[in-house]
Coordinates of C-alpha atoms and ligand atoms in Angstrom, one line a residue:
M1 CA 88.3 117.9 63.8
G2 CA 89.0 121.0 62.3
T3 CA 86.9 123.2 65.3
K4 CA 86.8 127.1 64.8
F5 CA 89.3 129.1 66.6
H6 CA 88.6 130.7 69.9
W7 CA 90.3 132.1 72.3
H8 CA 88.3 130.1 75.0
N9 CA 88.9 126.7 73.5
T10 CA 93.0 127.7 72.3
I11 CA 95.2 126.9 75.0
S12 CA 98.5 125.8 76.1
V13 CA 100.9 123.2 77.2
I14 CA 104.3 123.9 78.6
G15 CA 106.4 120.6 78.9
S16 CA 106.6 117.2 76.4
G17 CA 106.7 114.5 79.6
Y18 CA 104.3 111.8 80.6
V19 CA 101.5 114.7 82.0
G20 CA 102.4 117.1 79.0
V21 CA 102.2 114.8 76.4
T22 CA 98.4 113.3 77.8
T23 CA 96.8 116.1 78.7
A24 CA 97.7 117.4 75.7
A25 CA 96.8 114.8 73.4
I26 CA 93.5 114.3 74.7
A27 CA 92.5 118.4 75.1
A28 CA 93.3 118.7 71.2
N29 CA 91.3 115.2 70.5
T30 CA 88.2 116.9 71.9
G31 CA 87.2 119.8 70.8
Y32 CA 91.0 122.4 71.7
K33 CA 93.1 124.5 69.5
V34 CA 96.1 123.7 71.7
Y35 CA 100.1 124.3 71.6
L36 CA 101.9 122.0 73.0
I37 CA 105.7 123.8 73.7
D38 CA 108.9 122.6 74.7
I39 CA 112.1 123.8 75.0
N40 CA 113.6 120.7 73.8
Q41 CA 113.7 120.2 69.7
E42 CA 113.9 116.8 69.5
R43 CA 111.3 116.4 71.7
I44 CA 109.2 118.7 69.9
D45 CA 110.3 117.2 66.0
V46 CA 109.4 113.8 67.1
L47 CA 106.2 114.9 68.4
K48 CA 106.0 116.4 64.9
T49 CA 106.1 113.2 63.1
G50 CA 103.0 111.6 65.0
K51 CA 104.7 109.8 68.1
S52 CA 106.0 110.3 71.6
F53 CA 109.6 109.5 72.7
F54 CA 108.0 107.3 75.1
Y55 CA 105.9 104.1 75.1
E56 CA 102.7 104.7 76.2
E57 CA 99.0 102.7 75.5
G58 CA 96.9 105.4 72.5
I59 CA 98.4 107.6 73.0
D60 CA 100.5 108.0 69.6
A61 CA 96.9 107.4 68.2
L62 CA 96.0 110.5 69.3
I63 CA 98.9 112.3 68.5
K64 CA 98.4 111.2 64.8
N65 CA 95.0 112.8 64.6
A66 CA 95.5 115.7 66.1
L67 CA 98.4 117.0 64.1
D68 CA 96.1 116.2 61.0
S69 CA 93.2 118.4 62.0
K70 CA 95.8 121.0 63.4
Q71 CA 94.3 120.8 66.7
L72 CA 97.8 120.0 68.2
I73 CA 100.5 122.5 67.4
P74 CA 103.7 120.7 69.0
T75 CA 106.6 123.8 68.7
T76 CA 109.7 125.7 70.8
S77 CA 107.7 128.9 70.7
Y78 CA 105.7 130.2 73.6
D79 CA 103.9 132.1 71.1
G80 CA 100.6 130.1 71.1
I81 CA 99.8 131.7 75.0
T82 CA 99.2 135.0 73.8
K83 CA 96.3 133.2 71.6
S84 CA 95.3 131.0 75.5
S85 CA 92.5 131.1 77.5
I86 CA 94.3 128.5 79.7
V87 CA 98.2 128.0 80.2
F88 CA 98.9 124.1 82.0
S89 CA 102.6 124.2 83.6
C90 CA 103.8 120.3 83.2
V91 CA 107.2 120.7 83.0
G92 CA 110.2 117.9 85.1
T93 CA 110.8 118.9 88.5
P94 CA 114.3 116.6 88.9
D95 CA 115.6 115.9 92.4
N96 CA 118.1 118.1 93.8
S97 CA 120.9 116.1 95.2
D98 CA 119.5 116.4 99.1
G99 CA 115.9 115.0 97.6
S100 CA 114.4 118.2 97.5
P101 CA 112.7 118.9 93.5
N102 CA 114.7 121.1 91.5
L103 CA 112.2 123.8 90.4
D104 CA 114.4 125.7 88.2
Y105 CA 112.0 125.0 84.7
V106 CA 108.9 125.3 87.0
F107 CA 109.7 128.7 87.6
S108 CA 111.0 129.3 83.8
A109 CA 107.9 128.1 82.6
A110 CA 106.5 131.0 84.5
K111 CA 108.3 133.5 84.0
A112 CA 108.5 132.1 79.4
A113 CA 104.5 132.3 80.0
S114 CA 104.3 135.4 82.9
N115 CA 105.0 137.9 79.4
K116 CA 102.5 136.8 76.8
M117 CA 99.9 135.6 78.9
K118 CA 96.1 137.1 78.0
K119 CA 94.3 139.8 80.9
D120 CA 92.1 136.7 82.2
A121 CA 93.5 133.4 80.9
V122 CA 94.5 131.1 84.0
Y123 CA 97.8 129.8 84.5
V124 CA 97.3 125.9 85.8
Q125 CA 100.2 124.2 87.8
K126 CA 99.9 120.6 86.9
S127 CA 103.8 120.0 88.3
T128 CA 104.2 118.6 91.6
V129 CA 105.8 120.8 93.3
P130 CA 106.1 121.5 97.5
V131 CA 103.4 123.3 99.2
G132 CA 104.0 127.0 99.2
T133 CA 105.3 126.5 95.6
G134 CA 102.2 127.9 93.9
K135 CA 101.8 131.5 96.0
I136 CA 105.6 132.2 94.3
V137 CA 104.7 131.3 90.5
A138 CA 101.1 133.4 91.1
S139 CA 103.7 136.3 92.0
M140 CA 105.4 136.4 89.2
L141 CA 102.3 136.4 86.8
P142 CA 100.7 139.7 85.5
G143 CA 97.9 140.9 88.3
Q144 CA 95.1 139.5 86.2
V145 CA 96.2 136.1 85.3
A146 CA 94.8 133.8 87.8
Y147 CA 96.8 131.0 89.4
I148 CA 95.7 127.7 89.5
S149 CA 97.1 123.9 90.6
N150 CA 95.6 121.3 89.4
P151 CA 97.7 118.5 90.6
E152 CA 97.9 115.3 88.3
F153 CA 96.9 112.0 89.0
L154 CA 97.5 109.6 86.2
R155 CA 100.3 106.7 86.6
E156 CA 102.3 105.8 83.3
G157 CA 101.2 102.7 81.3
T158 CA 96.7 103.8 81.6
A159 CA 97.7 107.7 81.5
V160 CA 94.6 107.8 78.7
F161 CA 92.8 105.5 81.2
D162 CA 93.5 107.7 83.7
T163 CA 92.8 110.9 82.4
L164 CA 89.7 109.7 80.9
N165 CA 88.2 107.7 84.2
S166 CA 90.1 110.0 87.1
D167 CA 88.5 109.2 90.4
R168 CA 89.3 113.1 91.5
I169 CA 89.7 116.0 89.5
V170 CA 91.2 118.3 92.6
I171 CA 91.2 122.0 91.2
G172 CA 93.4 124.5 93.5
G173 CA 93.1 128.4 94.3
A174 CA 91.4 131.4 95.3
D175 CA 89.7 132.3 92.5
K176 CA 86.5 131.0 91.7
E177 CA 86.0 131.9 88.1
A178 CA 89.2 130.4 87.5
Q179 CA 88.4 127.1 88.9
N180 CA 84.5 126.9 87.4
K181 CA 87.3 127.9 83.6
V182 CA 89.4 124.5 84.1
K183 CA 86.2 122.7 85.5
S184 CA 84.5 123.2 82.4
L185 CA 87.4 122.6 79.9
Y186 CA 87.8 118.8 82.1
E187 CA 83.5 118.5 81.4
T188 CA 84.3 119.3 78.0
I189 CA 86.9 116.4 77.6
E190 CA 84.2 114.5 79.5
H191 CA 82.0 114.8 77.1
G192 CA 84.2 114.7 74.0
S193 CA 85.4 111.6 75.1
A194 CA 83.9 108.9 72.0
N195 CA 86.2 110.7 70.4
I196 CA 89.5 109.3 72.6
T197 CA 87.8 106.0 72.5
K198 CA 87.0 105.8 69.1
L199 CA 91.0 106.6 68.2
T200 CA 92.3 104.5 70.8
G201 CA 90.0 102.0 72.3
I202 CA 90.3 103.0 75.4
T203 CA 86.9 103.8 77.2
A204 CA 85.2 106.3 79.6
Q205 CA 82.8 105.2 82.4
P206 CA 79.6 107.5 82.2
H207 CA 80.3 110.0 84.9
A208 CA 83.3 108.6 84.9
N209 CA 85.0 112.5 86.0
G210 CA 82.0 113.4 88.6
S211 CA 84.0 114.2 92.0
Y212 CA 85.3 117.3 91.9
F213 CA 87.8 119.2 94.9
L214 CA 87.7 122.9 94.3
T215 CA 90.2 123.4 97.3
N216 CA 92.2 126.3 98.4
L217 CA 95.7 126.1 97.0
E218 CA 97.4 125.0 99.9
S219 CA 95.6 122.1 99.9
A220 CA 95.7 121.6 96.2
E221 CA 99.7 121.2 96.8
L222 CA 99.0 118.8 99.4
I223 CA 96.7 116.6 98.1
K224 CA 99.1 115.2 95.3
V225 CA 101.7 114.6 96.9
T226 CA 99.9 113.1 100.0
A227 CA 98.5 110.5 97.5
N228 CA 101.6 109.5 96.4
A229 CA 103.0 109.5 99.7
F230 CA 100.7 107.0 101.0
L231 CA 100.8 104.6 98.2
A232 CA 105.1 104.7 98.7
L233 CA 103.7 104.0 102.1
K234 CA 101.4 100.9 101.4
I235 CA 103.9 99.7 99.3
S236 CA 106.7 100.1 101.8
F237 CA 104.9 98.6 104.6
A238 CA 103.9 95.7 102.6
N239 CA 107.7 94.9 101.8
S240 CA 108.1 94.9 105.8
I241 CA 104.9 92.3 106.2
A242 CA 107.1 90.5 103.2
K243 CA 110.0 90.2 105.4
L244 CA 108.3 89.1 107.7
A245 CA 106.7 86.6 106.2
D246 CA 109.8 84.8 105.1
K247 CA 111.4 84.2 108.4
T248 CA 108.3 82.7 109.6
G249 CA 106.8 80.8 106.7
A250 CA 103.7 82.7 105.9
D251 CA 102.8 84.2 102.6
I252 CA 102.6 87.8 102.0
T253 CA 100.3 87.4 98.9
E254 CA 97.9 85.7 101.1
V255 CA 98.3 87.7 104.3
M256 CA 97.3 90.8 102.0
D257 CA 94.2 89.6 99.7
A258 CA 93.0 89.1 103.6
V259 CA 93.8 92.3 104.9
G260 CA 93.2 93.9 102.3
A261 CA 89.7 92.8 102.3
D262 CA 88.8 94.9 104.6
A263 CA 87.4 98.1 102.9
R264 CA 88.8 100.2 105.4
I265 CA 91.9 98.9 104.2
N266 CA 91.8 98.5 100.4
R267 CA 94.0 96.0 98.0
S268 CA 95.7 97.6 96.3
F269 CA 98.6 98.9 96.7
L270 CA 99.8 96.2 99.1
N271 CA 101.8 94.1 96.5
A272 CA 105.0 93.2 98.2
G273 CA 107.9 92.4 95.2
R274 CA 111.6 95.4 94.7
G275 CA 110.1 98.0 95.5
Y276 CA 108.4 101.5 94.0
G277 CA 110.3 103.2 91.1
G278 CA 109.3 106.1 88.9
G279 CA 109.4 108.9 87.7
C280 CA 107.1 110.3 90.7
F281 CA 107.0 108.5 94.4
P282 CA 110.9 107.8 94.6
K283 CA 111.0 112.1 94.4
D284 CA 107.4 112.6 95.7
V285 CA 108.6 110.5 98.8
S286 CA 111.8 113.0 99.4
G287 CA 110.0 116.0 98.7
L288 CA 107.8 115.5 101.1
I289 CA 110.5 114.7 103.5
S290 CA 112.2 117.7 102.5
S291 CA 109.5 119.8 102.5
A292 CA 108.5 119.0 105.7
A293 CA 111.8 119.5 107.3
E294 CA 111.8 123.0 106.2
H295 CA 108.7 123.8 108.2
G296 CA 110.3 121.3 111.1
V297 CA 107.3 119.2 111.4
D298 CA 109.0 115.3 111.6
L299 CA 107.9 112.9 109.1
S300 CA 110.4 110.6 110.1
I301 CA 107.7 107.8 108.9
M302 CA 108.5 108.6 105.0
T303 CA 112.1 108.6 106.2
A304 CA 111.5 104.7 107.1
A305 CA 109.0 103.6 103.9
N306 CA 111.8 105.0 102.0
E307 CA 114.7 103.4 103.9
V308 CA 112.8 100.3 103.2
N309 CA 112.5 100.6 99.4
E310 CA 115.6 101.2 99.5
S311 CA 116.9 97.8 100.8
M312 CA 114.3 96.0 98.2
P313 CA 116.6 95.1 94.7
G314 CA 119.5 94.1 97.5
Y315 CA 117.2 92.1 99.8
I316 CA 115.8 89.6 96.8
V317 CA 119.3 89.5 94.9
H318 CA 120.3 88.5 98.9
K319 CA 118.1 85.7 98.9
A320 CA 118.6 84.7 95.2
K321 CA 122.9 84.4 96.2
R322 CA 121.7 81.6 99.7
S323 CA 120.6 78.9 96.8
L324 CA 123.2 80.0 94.3
T325 CA 126.0 80.1 96.8
S326 CA 127.9 82.8 95.2
F327 CA 126.7 84.5 91.2
E328 CA 130.3 84.2 90.4
K329 CA 130.7 83.8 86.6
K330 CA 127.2 82.8 87.0
K331 CA 124.6 84.0 83.9
I332 CA 121.9 85.2 84.9
A333 CA 118.8 87.0 83.0
V334 CA 116.7 89.7 84.5
L335 CA 113.3 90.4 82.7
G336 CA 112.0 93.3 83.4
L337 CA 113.8 97.4 82.8
A338 CA 111.2 99.7 83.0
F339 CA 109.8 100.5 86.6
K340 CA 106.4 99.3 85.9
A341 CA 105.0 97.3 83.2
G342 CA 103.4 99.2 80.5
T343 CA 106.0 101.8 80.0
S344 CA 109.0 102.5 78.7
D345 CA 109.7 104.6 81.7
T346 CA 113.4 103.4 83.4
R347 CA 113.6 106.2 86.3
R348 CA 114.7 104.9 89.6
S349 CA 113.8 101.2 87.7
P350 CA 114.1 98.6 90.3
G351 CA 115.1 96.5 87.9
I352 CA 117.7 98.5 86.3
K353 CA 119.2 98.1 90.1
I354 CA 118.9 94.3 90.9
A355 CA 120.9 93.9 87.3
N356 CA 123.7 96.2 88.2
L357 CA 124.1 94.5 91.9
L358 CA 123.9 90.8 90.5
A359 CA 126.6 92.6 88.2
N360 CA 128.4 94.2 90.8
A361 CA 129.0 90.6 92.6
G362 CA 130.6 89.4 89.7
A363 CA 127.7 87.1 87.7
Y364 CA 127.7 87.4 83.3
V365 CA 124.0 89.1 83.5
V366 CA 121.3 89.4 80.3
A367 CA 119.1 91.9 80.6
Y368 CA 115.2 91.8 78.1
D369 CA 113.0 94.3 78.5
P370 CA 109.8 93.9 75.5
H371 CA 109.9 98.3 75.5
A372 CA 112.3 99.4 77.0
N373 CA 116.0 98.3 76.1
K374 CA 116.8 101.5 74.5
E375 CA 116.5 103.5 77.4
A376 CA 118.0 101.1 79.7
V377 CA 120.9 101.2 77.7
H378 CA 123.0 104.1 79.3
E379 CA 121.5 102.8 83.4
L380 CA 123.5 99.1 83.0
K381 CA 126.9 98.2 83.9
T382 CA 128.9 98.4 80.6
T383 CA 129.4 94.3 81.4
I384 CA 125.5 94.1 81.1
S385 CA 123.9 92.6 77.1
I386 CA 120.8 93.3 76.7
V387 CA 118.4 91.5 73.7
E388 CA 115.4 91.5 72.0
T389 CA 114.0 88.5 73.0
I390 CA 113.4 86.2 76.4
V391 CA 114.4 83.4 74.6
D392 CA 118.0 85.0 74.3
A393 CA 118.0 86.5 77.7
T394 CA 117.0 82.8 79.5
K395 CA 119.2 80.6 77.1
N396 CA 121.8 78.2 79.2
V397 CA 121.1 80.9 81.8
D398 CA 122.0 79.3 85.9
A399 CA 118.5 81.7 87.4
V400 CA 115.9 84.2 86.2
F401 CA 114.6 87.2 87.6
I402 CA 111.6 88.7 87.2
A403 CA 111.6 92.3 87.9
T404 CA 108.6 93.9 85.9
E405 CA 105.6 93.1 85.4
W406 CA 105.0 92.5 82.3
P407 CA 102.0 90.1 80.4
E408 CA 104.3 87.7 78.4
F409 CA 106.7 86.9 81.7
K410 CA 103.8 85.5 83.3
Q411 CA 102.7 84.0 80.4
Q412 CA 105.8 82.3 79.5
D413 CA 105.7 78.2 79.1
F414 CA 107.8 77.3 82.3
H415 CA 108.9 74.1 80.7
E416 CA 110.0 75.0 77.7
L417 CA 112.6 78.0 80.5
S418 CA 113.0 75.0 82.4
R419 CA 114.1 73.0 78.6
I420 CA 116.7 76.4 77.9
M421 CA 117.7 77.0 81.3
K422 CA 121.1 75.8 82.1
G423 CA 120.4 75.9 86.2
N424 CA 116.7 75.5 87.6
L425 CA 116.3 78.9 89.6
V426 CA 113.4 81.5 89.1
V427 CA 113.4 84.5 91.2
D428 CA 109.8 86.0 90.8
A429 CA 110.9 90.2 92.6
V430 CA 107.0 91.0 91.5
N431 CA 105.3 88.2 93.1
I432 CA 103.6 87.7 89.5
L433 CA 104.1 84.0 89.2
N434 CA 102.2 81.3 90.7
P435 CA 104.8 79.1 92.7
S436 CA 103.6 75.8 92.0
D437 CA 103.6 76.5 87.9
I438 CA 107.3 76.9 88.3
L439 CA 107.9 73.8 90.7
K440 CA 105.7 71.7 88.7
A441 CA 107.9 72.4 85.6
G442 CA 111.2 71.5 87.3
L443 CA 112.4 74.4 88.5
Q444 CA 113.0 76.2 92.3
Y445 CA 110.6 79.6 92.2
I446 CA 112.2 82.2 95.2
G447 CA 109.8 85.4 95.3
I448 CA 109.3 87.4 98.4
G449 CA 107.4 87.6 101.1
R450 CA 106.6 83.4 100.2
G451 CA 108.9 81.5 102.1
Ligands
LIG1 C1 101.8 107.5 90.3 C2 100.6 107.4 91.1 O1 99.9 106.0 91.0 C3 99.9 108.2 90.2 O2 98.9 108.7 90.9 C4 100.9 109.4 90.2 O3 100.5 110.8 89.5 C5 102.1 109.6 90.0 O4 102.3 107.8 90.2 P1 103.5 105.5 87.9 O5 104.5 106.2 88.6 O6 102.8 105.8 87.2 O7 101.9 106.6 89.1 O8 103.2 103.9 89.0 P2 102.8 103.1 89.7 O9 101.5 102.5 88.7 O10 101.6 104.0 90.9 O11 103.9 102.7 90.3 C6 104.5 103.0 90.7 C7 105.8 102.0 91.3 O12 105.1 101.3 92.1 C8 106.2 100.6 90.6 O13 107.6 100.8 90.5 C9 105.5 99.7 90.5 O14 106.1 98.9 90.5 C10 104.9 100.4 92.0 N1 104.4 99.5 92.7 C11 102.8 99.6 92.9 C12 104.3 98.3 94.2 O15 105.4 97.7 94.4 N2 103.6 97.5 94.9 C13 102.0 97.7 94.5 O16 100.8 97.2 95.1 C14 102.0 98.9 93.5

């Protein structure tokens, strides 16, 4: 593209995680010159070769194109900030042992940026932080720099699509001019989305980013964690009802299809299964609990959601045990190690928990994921074998657990599976299979909340 240098279309993004890379790659292909800054040299080196360290549809094509056109500059130096009109903070907030988020990177990024920021530049927080953090970070920045909270709602696996088709864009802060500056960046991205589509095939709906919420700082911070906590609540609610369905003969899928048809409730995030994982929900739920506790507010509703979630991997393993009598010396395949389909991310992955629970119970576990084998290695017990195909995983096994909803697990030939397995148990920990297909293939089916 070769856009001419001008500080209004030069930005910096600090942190090359899922959010930072997606933000930088999209902005760099819609007219911005982007310094993508990370202290991790290894990540920057990988980015310089035209790819990301994680699997995400469309992202590598965007990185490569932006590098070729010199619009994206991955670097460990903070110097690009001196030329930037907007600086995005997208650093990680790992959790402390008490469940509160560790904000060290949030503060160190702000400190590093504060020495370099241009007068009238805007500092935009995309990292998920507890409500009240922005005020502290803002006080670390020079007086003329405005502070904005612009929480990110993208889902891993559909990060590019979500960025082009946001349900809403929240821009919180006290400075109207700064809020409008950030808004106009999103409008520019929206206008430039045809280029993203050309490179990735991922399309944007017209006026997809139509709804902007310009709020105060604290509201913006609270919107993000509230949205994630509510979605987590929906999942744990569905899982609690699924346990009741298991006891009574109701089918949770039928129940939620009808319940979710009520527009006030909505069907999404009511899929029962082995519970939620990933880098956001577990952390945001515990972060909200600790933030409420700090302010003396009772959020036991979220403590309960968390407990239900923690119980789910053990619940499905226990259900399977009743069929197999014991796991001792049984050979079991676990399909799906990413925390969900479409990503290589294994953080807090329920599939990994299930594999480790089975191994602890004496089973010989063979695990497979189409994109997350490498990431899973260090989290799986050393006795677990990792293989490269579904067939290698399922050959001669007594049972198969499906722990992530990758399409290839749903689309496999179940007659063939039945032929190569030693036993006949299929445990659908994500409720993606049609039980009658499994039964027709001569296999036994166990789901969650499906009788
Ligand atoms: C989530 C939010 O959706 C996103 O808006 C925010 O920016 C980051 O956190 P993400 O963690 O990428 O995104 O994944 P998401 O698709 O929301 O799924 C989270 C977990 O919930 C996964 O483990 C998924 O398998 C599980 N899930 C989801 C269910 O168990 N049931 C459901 O009905 C939906």
